[in-house]
XYZ file of C-alpha atoms in Angstrom:
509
model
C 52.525 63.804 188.567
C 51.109 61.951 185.273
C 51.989 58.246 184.567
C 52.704 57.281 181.240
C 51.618 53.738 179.393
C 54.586 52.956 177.238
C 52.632 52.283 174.061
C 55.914 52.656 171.798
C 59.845 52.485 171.711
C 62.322 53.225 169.376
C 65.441 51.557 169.634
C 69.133 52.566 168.204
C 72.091 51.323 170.305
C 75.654 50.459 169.465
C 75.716 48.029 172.728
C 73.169 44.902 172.704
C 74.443 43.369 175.865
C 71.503 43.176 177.999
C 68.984 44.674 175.562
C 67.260 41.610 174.552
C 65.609 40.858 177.873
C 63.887 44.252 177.621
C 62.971 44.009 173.819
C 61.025 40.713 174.741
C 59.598 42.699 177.881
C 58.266 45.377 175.431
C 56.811 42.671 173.339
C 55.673 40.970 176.161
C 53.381 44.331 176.772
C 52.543 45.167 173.063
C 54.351 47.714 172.508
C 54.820 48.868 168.917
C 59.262 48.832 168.471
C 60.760 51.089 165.622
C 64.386 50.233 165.324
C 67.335 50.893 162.298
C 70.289 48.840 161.195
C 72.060 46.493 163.214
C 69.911 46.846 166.336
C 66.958 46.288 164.017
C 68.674 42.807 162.818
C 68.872 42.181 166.647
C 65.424 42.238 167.009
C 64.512 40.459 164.255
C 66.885 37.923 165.128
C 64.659 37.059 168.452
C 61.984 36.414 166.431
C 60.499 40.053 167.558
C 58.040 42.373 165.390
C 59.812 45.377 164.442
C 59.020 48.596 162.458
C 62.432 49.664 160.251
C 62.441 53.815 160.701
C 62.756 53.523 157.038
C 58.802 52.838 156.893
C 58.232 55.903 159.281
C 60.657 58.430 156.753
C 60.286 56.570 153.567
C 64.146 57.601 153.494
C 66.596 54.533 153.619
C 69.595 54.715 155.616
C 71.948 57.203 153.853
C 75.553 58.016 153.647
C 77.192 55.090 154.703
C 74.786 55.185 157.449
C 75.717 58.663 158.750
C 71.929 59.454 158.546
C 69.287 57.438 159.681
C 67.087 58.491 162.194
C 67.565 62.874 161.432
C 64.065 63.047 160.472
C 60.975 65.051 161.413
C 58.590 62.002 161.612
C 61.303 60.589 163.768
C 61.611 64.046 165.902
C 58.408 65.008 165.773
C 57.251 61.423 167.201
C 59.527 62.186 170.024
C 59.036 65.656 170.835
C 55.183 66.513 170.538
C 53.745 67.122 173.915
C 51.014 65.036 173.966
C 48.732 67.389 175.931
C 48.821 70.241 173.642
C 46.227 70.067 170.997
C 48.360 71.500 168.354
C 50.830 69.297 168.582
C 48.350 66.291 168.445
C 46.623 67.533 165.441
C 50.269 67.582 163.661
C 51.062 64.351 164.213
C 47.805 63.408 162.847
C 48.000 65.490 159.622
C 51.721 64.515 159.266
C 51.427 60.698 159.559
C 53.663 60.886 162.713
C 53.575 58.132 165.388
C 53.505 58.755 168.869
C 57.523 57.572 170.451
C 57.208 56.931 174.456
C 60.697 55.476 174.817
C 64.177 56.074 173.043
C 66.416 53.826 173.931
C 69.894 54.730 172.933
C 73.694 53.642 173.740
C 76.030 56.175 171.609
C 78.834 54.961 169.414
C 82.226 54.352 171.926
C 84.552 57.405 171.152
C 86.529 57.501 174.472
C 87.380 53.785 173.866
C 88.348 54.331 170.215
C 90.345 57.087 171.494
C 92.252 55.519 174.096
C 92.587 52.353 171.444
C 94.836 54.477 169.526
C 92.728 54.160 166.622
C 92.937 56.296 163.321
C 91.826 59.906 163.673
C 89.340 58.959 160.631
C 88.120 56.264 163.088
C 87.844 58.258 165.782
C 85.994 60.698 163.802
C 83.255 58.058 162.560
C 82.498 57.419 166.001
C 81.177 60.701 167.050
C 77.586 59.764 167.337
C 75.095 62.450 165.635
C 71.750 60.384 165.244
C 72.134 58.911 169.071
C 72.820 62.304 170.818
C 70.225 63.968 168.906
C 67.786 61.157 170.404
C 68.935 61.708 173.546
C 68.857 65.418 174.072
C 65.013 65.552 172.802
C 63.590 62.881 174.288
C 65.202 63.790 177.544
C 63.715 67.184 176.903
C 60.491 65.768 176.958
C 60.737 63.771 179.568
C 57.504 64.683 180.513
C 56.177 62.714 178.139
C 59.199 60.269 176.799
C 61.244 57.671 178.918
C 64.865 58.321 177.754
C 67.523 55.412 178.451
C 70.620 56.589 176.527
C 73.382 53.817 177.898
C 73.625 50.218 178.257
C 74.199 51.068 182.243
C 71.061 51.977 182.638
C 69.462 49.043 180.743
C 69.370 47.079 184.323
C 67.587 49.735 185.716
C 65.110 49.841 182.675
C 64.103 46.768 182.677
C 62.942 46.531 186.358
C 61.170 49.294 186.043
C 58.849 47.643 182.779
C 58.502 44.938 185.262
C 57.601 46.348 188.335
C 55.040 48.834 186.870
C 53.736 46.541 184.179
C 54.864 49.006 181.524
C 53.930 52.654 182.832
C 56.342 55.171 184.393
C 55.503 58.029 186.473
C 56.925 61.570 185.793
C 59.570 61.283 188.766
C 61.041 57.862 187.038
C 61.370 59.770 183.356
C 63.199 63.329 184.383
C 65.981 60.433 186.686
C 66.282 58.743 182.946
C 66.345 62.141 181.504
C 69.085 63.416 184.120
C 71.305 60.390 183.581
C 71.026 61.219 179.773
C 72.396 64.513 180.003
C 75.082 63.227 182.227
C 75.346 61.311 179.461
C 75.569 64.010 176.524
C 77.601 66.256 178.331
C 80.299 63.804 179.227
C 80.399 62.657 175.698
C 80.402 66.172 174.150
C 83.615 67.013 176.714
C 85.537 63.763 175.500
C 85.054 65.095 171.925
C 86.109 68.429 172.669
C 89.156 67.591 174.821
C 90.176 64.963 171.650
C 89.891 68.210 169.432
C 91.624 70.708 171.858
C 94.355 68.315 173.137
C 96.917 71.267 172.744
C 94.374 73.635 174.361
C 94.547 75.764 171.366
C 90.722 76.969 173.077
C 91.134 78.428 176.365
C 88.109 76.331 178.176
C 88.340 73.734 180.884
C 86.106 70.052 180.415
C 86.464 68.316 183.021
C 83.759 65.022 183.503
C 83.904 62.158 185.559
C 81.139 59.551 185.713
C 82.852 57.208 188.417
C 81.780 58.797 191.302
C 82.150 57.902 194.825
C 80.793 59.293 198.413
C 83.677 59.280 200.931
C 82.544 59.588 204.208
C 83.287 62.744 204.719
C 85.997 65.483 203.498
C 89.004 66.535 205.676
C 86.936 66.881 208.522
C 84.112 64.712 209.537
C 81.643 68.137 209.342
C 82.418 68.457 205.243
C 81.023 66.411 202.748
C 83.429 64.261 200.296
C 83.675 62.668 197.055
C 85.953 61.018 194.956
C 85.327 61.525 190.921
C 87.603 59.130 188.955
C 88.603 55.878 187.516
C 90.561 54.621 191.265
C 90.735 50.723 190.282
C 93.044 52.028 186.672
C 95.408 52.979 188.742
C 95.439 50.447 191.925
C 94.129 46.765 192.516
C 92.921 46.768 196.443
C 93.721 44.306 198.030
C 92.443 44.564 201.455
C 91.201 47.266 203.917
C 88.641 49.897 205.228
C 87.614 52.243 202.367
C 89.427 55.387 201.714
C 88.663 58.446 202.701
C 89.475 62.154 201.352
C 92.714 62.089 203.301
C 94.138 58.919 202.549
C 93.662 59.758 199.122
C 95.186 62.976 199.723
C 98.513 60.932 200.993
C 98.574 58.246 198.636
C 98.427 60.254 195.763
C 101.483 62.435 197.210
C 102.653 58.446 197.468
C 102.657 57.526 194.196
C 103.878 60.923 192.946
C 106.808 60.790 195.097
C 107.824 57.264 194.085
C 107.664 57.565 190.617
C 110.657 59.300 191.110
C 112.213 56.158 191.633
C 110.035 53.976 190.068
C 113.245 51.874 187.891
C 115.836 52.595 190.623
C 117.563 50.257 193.553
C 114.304 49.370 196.150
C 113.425 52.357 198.095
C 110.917 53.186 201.042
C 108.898 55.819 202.128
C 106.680 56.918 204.498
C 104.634 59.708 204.073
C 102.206 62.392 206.348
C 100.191 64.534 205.345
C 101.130 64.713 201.888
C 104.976 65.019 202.568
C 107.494 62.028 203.369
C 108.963 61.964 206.896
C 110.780 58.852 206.184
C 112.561 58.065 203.078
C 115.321 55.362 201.845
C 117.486 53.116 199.190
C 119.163 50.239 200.160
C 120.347 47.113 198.308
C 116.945 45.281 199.999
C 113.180 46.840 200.531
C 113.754 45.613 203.995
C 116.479 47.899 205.156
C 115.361 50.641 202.997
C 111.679 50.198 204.923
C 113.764 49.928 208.323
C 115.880 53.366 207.395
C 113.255 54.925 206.212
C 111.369 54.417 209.248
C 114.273 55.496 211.580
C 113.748 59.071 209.768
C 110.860 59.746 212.303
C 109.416 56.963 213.679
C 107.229 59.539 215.349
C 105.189 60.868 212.394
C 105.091 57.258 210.801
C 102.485 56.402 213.125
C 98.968 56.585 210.779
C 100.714 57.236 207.746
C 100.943 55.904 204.232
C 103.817 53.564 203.383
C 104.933 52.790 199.918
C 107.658 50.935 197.844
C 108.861 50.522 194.906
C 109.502 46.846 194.654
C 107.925 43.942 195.683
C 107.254 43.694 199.315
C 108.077 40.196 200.517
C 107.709 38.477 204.308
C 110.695 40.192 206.127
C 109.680 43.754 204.890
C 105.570 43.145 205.567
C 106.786 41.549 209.708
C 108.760 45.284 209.716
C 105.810 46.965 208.920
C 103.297 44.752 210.901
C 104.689 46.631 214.001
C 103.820 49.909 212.943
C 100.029 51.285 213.108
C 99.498 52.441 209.042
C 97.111 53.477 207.035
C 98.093 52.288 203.858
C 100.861 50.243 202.350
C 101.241 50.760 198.754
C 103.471 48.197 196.411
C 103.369 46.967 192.805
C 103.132 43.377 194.075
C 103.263 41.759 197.571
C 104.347 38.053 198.471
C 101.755 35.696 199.255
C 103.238 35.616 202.893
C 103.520 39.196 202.835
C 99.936 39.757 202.174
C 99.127 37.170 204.891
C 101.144 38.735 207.675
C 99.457 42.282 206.651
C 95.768 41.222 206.331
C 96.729 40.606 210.200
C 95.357 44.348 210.657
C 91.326 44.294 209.067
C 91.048 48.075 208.421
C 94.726 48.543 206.816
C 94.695 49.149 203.606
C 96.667 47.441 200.649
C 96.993 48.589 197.474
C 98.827 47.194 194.392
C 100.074 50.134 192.439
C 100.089 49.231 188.509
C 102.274 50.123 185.867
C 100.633 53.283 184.673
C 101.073 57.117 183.558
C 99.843 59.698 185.925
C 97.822 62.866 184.503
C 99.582 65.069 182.151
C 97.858 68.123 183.674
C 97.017 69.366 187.291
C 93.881 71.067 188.116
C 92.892 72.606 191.826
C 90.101 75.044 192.793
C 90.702 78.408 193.025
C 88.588 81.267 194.419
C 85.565 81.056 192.326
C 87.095 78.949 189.545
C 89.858 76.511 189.009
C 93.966 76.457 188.166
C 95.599 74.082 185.799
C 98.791 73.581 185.074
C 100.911 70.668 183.176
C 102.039 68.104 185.747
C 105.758 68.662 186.777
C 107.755 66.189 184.862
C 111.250 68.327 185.248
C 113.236 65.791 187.703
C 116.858 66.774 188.519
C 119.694 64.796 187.047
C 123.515 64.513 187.607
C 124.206 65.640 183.536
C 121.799 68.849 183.876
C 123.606 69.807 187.445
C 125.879 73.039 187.108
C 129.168 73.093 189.656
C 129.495 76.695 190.887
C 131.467 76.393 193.911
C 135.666 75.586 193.902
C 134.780 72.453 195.781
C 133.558 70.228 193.551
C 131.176 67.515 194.501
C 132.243 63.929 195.278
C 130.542 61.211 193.994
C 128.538 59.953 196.864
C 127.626 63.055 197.348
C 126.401 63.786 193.922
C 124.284 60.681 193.695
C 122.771 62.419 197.550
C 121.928 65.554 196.318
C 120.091 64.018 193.213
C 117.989 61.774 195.910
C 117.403 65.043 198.033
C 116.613 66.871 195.359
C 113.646 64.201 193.883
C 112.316 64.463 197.471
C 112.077 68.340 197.759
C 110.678 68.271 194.760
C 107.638 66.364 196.203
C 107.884 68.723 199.653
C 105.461 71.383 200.586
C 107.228 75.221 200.226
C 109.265 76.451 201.165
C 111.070 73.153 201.956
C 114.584 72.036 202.541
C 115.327 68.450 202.697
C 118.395 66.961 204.676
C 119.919 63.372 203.236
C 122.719 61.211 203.662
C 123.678 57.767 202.558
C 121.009 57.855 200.461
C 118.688 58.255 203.319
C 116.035 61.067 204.316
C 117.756 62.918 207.464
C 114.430 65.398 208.105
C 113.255 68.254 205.802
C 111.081 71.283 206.612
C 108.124 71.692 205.224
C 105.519 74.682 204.565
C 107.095 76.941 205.843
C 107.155 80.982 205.261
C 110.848 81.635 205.565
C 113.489 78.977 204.115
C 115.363 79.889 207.290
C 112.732 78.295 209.425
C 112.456 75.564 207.346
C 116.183 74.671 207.314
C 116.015 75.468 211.303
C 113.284 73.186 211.390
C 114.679 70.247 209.263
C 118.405 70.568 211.345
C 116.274 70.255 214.723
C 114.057 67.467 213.271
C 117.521 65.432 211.728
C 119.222 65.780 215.829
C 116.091 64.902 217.471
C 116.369 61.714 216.152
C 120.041 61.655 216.410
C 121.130 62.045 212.961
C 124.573 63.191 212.274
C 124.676 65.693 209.413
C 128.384 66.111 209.128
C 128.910 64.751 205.261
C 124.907 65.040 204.850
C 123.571 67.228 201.761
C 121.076 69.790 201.235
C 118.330 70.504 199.123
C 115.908 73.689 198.518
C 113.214 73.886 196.252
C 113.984 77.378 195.324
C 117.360 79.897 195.384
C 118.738 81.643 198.601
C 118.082 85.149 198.443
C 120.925 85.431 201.064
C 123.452 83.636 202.257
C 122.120 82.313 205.964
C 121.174 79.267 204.977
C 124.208 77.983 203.622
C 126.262 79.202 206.783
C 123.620 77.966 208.991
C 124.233 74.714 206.555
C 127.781 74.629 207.412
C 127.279 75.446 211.275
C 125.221 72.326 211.487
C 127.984 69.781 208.818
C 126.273 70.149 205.872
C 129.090 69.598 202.616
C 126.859 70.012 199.854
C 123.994 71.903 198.236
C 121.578 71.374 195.377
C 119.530 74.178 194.615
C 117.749 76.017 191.531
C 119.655 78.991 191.621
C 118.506 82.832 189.716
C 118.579 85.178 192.869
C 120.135 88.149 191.891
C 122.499 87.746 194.881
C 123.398 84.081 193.941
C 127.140 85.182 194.716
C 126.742 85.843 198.062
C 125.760 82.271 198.204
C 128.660 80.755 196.583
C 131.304 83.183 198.065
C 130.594 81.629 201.669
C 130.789 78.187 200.061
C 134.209 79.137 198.511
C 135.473 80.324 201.943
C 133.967 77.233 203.861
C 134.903 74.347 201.271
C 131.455 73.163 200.421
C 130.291 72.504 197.507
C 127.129 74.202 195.534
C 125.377 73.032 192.200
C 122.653 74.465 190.566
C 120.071 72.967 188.539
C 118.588 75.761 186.829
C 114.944 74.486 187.541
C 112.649 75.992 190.739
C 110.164 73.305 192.514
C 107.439 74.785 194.393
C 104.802 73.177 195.567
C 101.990 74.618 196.968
């Protein structure tokens, strides 16, 4: 492995935080800077010797800056391999000097983007000079340190002063990986700005905020987390997160967006699916009816709601082993009584938008599909049954139908008063999972006569509305489009209960 004396740097960034201290290293250890524009000003400005790439070229800066470093005496300095005779005796015939650092941070698209800038201004900040100086002298790293974002001018600048200015190979292909993190990322921001409507048929998916969980599902599989986790939730207290809590609390938040603006409401949720769910005129009784759904499953699980929770609420839940309780704010005594438990975890959920799209491996490649925004309403239902619907039990098939539509398939889902009886989840047959959901609901000692049902897709037959009415079921919500629909409806004709479709399937897989 050959070490490197840095004898020279070039110097183009958009970002000067933190660059001085490492310009006044690099003086510090004579080494020759060539910088442009306003980093060059920068440098000037601290009283620091610096060569303008314009005396390298003998081309100014051109078209409104667009060009100022796309040169071969600026290339060339970069990309000659220093041990190949050729190369050398170019540089000499060419008047081309030697470059043994670029340091580069690229002009900000993503944040222009997401500032909901101009597309001309998004536009003039796709960087061509920058990237170009990052792909070749991270190409030849073997002879060129390349540090192409401000993130990495930390790391930089400890290495000048630990080494006194020379850099073995090992040190410049790390800079040169993190610079091709770095190109690629940027190159997939620009072409997921230009294919927003996926017009091109090709998946870009990066992610620079990376985290190792401790392990996957199971403590013999690796795990990581790529993603921006603190833009969605302020934490507040707790054990880190692993794969499966993250797993549950983004099934959480899912679920409760459903009734993000509505009266508070409680749930508890296991292994991706709520056992426990429930609106009341106070977070309290909604937490303590919500709970009373299956106080079993609740132990270890992830609790959310969508209000504040305040000290009644948090002494309810301080009873209960949890993983996670989720909230968009929590009282001061409510956080006290919770922080009772060192490893629970408390999150603050903010006021955001989840992802548009949905992506999940699949054999040896990946699925995407836009995020299911379709959620059931009382104006879109269709009455197909001569029993019509009361109210109450209009607003309860709405509620069951929001939770089904976060539910594992095949699922049915069991409410009343507003309240999550039991559902089944996963299962093969939508008879099982009915037979499950009505054993679940009695276990616990629910009475169902007057309760609702909801299905995530149509009945093929009509079982599971008889076995609905066997067990006091009045009402049904479900998508409806089986070609036997009328078998369906005819036994709800003959057995008074009512049946509305909503023209929309929810699987969930």
């Amino acid at each position: 492995m050959s070490n490197k004396t840095i004898s020279s740097a070039l110097i183009s960034v958009f970002s000067k935080d933190g660059l001085a201290p490492i310009v006044k290293k690099l003086n510090d250890l004579n080494v020759t800077i060539y910088s442009t524009g306003g980093t060059e000003k920068f440098i000037k400005d601290l009283g620091i010797d610096v060569v303008p790439v314009e005396d390298v070229t003998s081309y100014p800066s051109i078209l409104g800056g667009r060009v100022k470093t796309l040169h071969p005496k600026v290339f060339g300095g970069i990309l000659n391999r220093q041990n190949h005779d050729g190369d050398v005796a170019e540089l000499k015939e060419f008047d081309i000097p030697q470059i043994d650092v670029v340091i580069v941070d690229l002009y900000p698209f993503e944040k222009t983007v997401a500032s909901g800038a101009s597309n001309q201004d998004i536009i003039e900040k796709i960087d061509i000079g920058g990237i170009s100086l990052i792909r070749a002298a991270a190409k030849n790293y073997a002879d060129v340190t390349c540090v192409s974002s401000v993130d990495d001018y930390t790391e930089f600048l400890e290495l000048l002063e630990s080494k006194n200015g020379e850099t073995s190979e090992d040190d410049r292909r790390q800079f040169a990986a993190k610079a091709f993190n770095v190109s690629s990322h940027y190159d997939s921001a620009i072409f997921n700005y230009f294919n927003k409507n996926n017009e091109i048929p090709s998946l870009k998916i990066s992610e620079n905020n990376g985290k190792v969980l401790r392990y996957g599902e199971n403590p013999h599989q690796k795990g990581f987390f790529f993603g921006d986790f603190d833009k969605i939730f302020t934490k507040l207290h707790g054990k880190e997160l692993s794969y499966n809590n993250l797993l549950d609390v983004d099934a959480a938040v899912n679920l409760m967006l459903e009734f993000k603006n509505d009266a508070p409401t409680f749930a508890v949720l296991k292994h991706n699916n709520a056992c426990g769910l429930a609106q009341r005129d106070t977070l309290h009784q909604a937490y303590v009816d919500a709970l009373a759904g299956d106080p079993v499953s609740a132990f270890g699980g992830v609790l959310i709601g969508n209000t504040e929770i305040d000290l009644t609420t948090a002494e309810e839940i301080h009873k209960l082993f949890c993983e996670v309780v989720i909230a968009p704010s929590f009282s001061p005594e409510a956080l006290e009584i919770l922080k009772g438990k060192k490893n629970r975890i408390l999150l603050i959920l903010k006021d955001i938008e989840m992802p548009q799209t949905n992506v999940r491996s699949c054999l040896n490649g990946v699925l995407v599909q836009d995020r299911n925004n379709v959620t059931d309403t009382l104006e879109g239902l269709k009455a197909v049954t001569k029993t019509i619907a009361t109210t109450e039990e209009l607003d309860d098939l709405i509620f069951a139908s929001k939770i089904c539509k976060h539910t594992k398939s095949n699922t049915i889902v069991l409410v009343k008063n507003r309240q999550l009886c039991a559902s089944g989840t996963g299962q093969t047959s939508r008879v099982d999972a009915l037979n499950q959901a009505i054993h679940k609901a009695q276990s616990f000692k629910f009475d169902l006569k007057g309760s609702v049902m909801a299905s995530d897709a149509f009945f093929p037959f009509p079982d599971c509305v008889e076995i609905a009415d066997n067990a006091g079921i009045t009402a049904v919500i479900q998508p409806g489009g089986s070609i036997k629909d009328q078998l369906s409806i005819d036994y709800c004709n003959e057995n008074n209960i009512a049946m509305v479709m909503t023209g929309t399937r929810h699987f969930k897989h």
